[in-house]
XYZ file of C-alpha atoms in Angstrom:
106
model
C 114.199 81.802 117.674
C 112.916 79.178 115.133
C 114.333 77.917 112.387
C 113.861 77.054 108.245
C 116.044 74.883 106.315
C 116.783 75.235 102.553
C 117.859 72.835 101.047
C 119.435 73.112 97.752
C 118.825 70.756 94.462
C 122.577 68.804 94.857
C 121.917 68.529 98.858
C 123.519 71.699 100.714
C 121.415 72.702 103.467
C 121.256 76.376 104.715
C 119.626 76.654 108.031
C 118.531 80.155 109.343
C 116.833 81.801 111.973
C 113.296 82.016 111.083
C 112.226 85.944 110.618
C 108.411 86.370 111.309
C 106.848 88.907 109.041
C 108.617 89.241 105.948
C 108.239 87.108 102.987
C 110.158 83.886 102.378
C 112.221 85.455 99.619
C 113.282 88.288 101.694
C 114.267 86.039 104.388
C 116.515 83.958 102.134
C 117.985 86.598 100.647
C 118.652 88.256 103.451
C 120.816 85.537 105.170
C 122.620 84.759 101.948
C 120.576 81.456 100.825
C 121.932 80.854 97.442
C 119.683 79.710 94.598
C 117.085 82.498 95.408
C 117.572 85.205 93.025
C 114.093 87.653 93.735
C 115.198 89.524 90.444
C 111.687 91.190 90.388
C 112.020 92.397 93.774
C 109.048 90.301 95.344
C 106.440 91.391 93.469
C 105.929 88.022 91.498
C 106.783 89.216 88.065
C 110.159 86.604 87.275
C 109.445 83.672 89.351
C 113.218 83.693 90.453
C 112.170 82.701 93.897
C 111.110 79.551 93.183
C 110.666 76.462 96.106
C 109.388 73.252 96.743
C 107.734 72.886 99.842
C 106.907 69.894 101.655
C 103.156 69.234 101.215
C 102.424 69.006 104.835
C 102.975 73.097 104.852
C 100.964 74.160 102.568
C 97.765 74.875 105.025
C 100.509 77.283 106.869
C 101.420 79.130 103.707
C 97.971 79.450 102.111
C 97.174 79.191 98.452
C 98.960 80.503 95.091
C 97.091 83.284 93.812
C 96.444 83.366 89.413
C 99.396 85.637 89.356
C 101.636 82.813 90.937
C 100.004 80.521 89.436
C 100.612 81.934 85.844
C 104.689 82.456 86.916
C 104.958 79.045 88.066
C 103.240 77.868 85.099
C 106.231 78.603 82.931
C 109.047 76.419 84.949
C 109.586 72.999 83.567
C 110.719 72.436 87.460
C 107.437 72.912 88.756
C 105.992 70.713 91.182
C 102.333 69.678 92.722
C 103.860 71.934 95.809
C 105.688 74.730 93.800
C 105.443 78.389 95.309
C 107.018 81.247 94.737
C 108.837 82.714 97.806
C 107.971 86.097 97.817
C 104.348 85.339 98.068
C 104.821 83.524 101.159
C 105.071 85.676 104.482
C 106.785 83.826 107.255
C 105.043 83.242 110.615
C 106.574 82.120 113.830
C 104.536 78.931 113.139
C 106.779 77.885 110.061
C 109.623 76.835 112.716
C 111.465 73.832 111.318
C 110.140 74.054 107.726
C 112.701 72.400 104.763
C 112.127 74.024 101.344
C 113.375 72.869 98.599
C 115.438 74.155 95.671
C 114.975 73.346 92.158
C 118.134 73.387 90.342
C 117.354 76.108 87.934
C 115.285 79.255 88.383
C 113.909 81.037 85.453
């Protein structure tokens, strides 16, 4: 099984066995990760799922769609590689990723 790291915005890490197929908010929430809310569900209508990813994922993620785009828009924590985590579906090839928690979500 393979493996993604959280890492929250003090420092605590969170590793957990990578689950192919569901979204990256799912996947946190379902092994406890805190500082991922998903208020909304996954349907990328809060933005509670917020995460910094290192930029050398992105190409294995794919792009932020307007809807995203527009959520994201509205966090003062947003970064250059700000996603939302329900709009991210987690592939076997994501083994070993870090992402990053901003200390607040919206």
């Amino acid at each position: 099984m393979g493996k993604i790291l959280f890492v929250s915005h003090d420092g605590d890490t969170h590793e957990t066995e990578l689950v192919a197929g569901r979204s990256l908010m799912q996947h946190a929430t379902g092994h406890g990760v805190p500082g991922i809310d998903g208020d909304c569900g996954g349907v990328c209508a809060c933005g509670t799922c917020h995460v910094i990813l290192d930029s050398r994922w992105l190409d294995r993620v794919g792009a932020s769609g307007p809807e995203e785009d527009q959520m994201l828009g509205m966090t003062p924590e947003r970064q250059p590689t700000s996603r939302l985590a329900c709009q991210i579906t987690v592939s076997a090839d994501m083994d070993g990723m870090t992402v990053r928690l901003p200390e607040f979500q919206m």
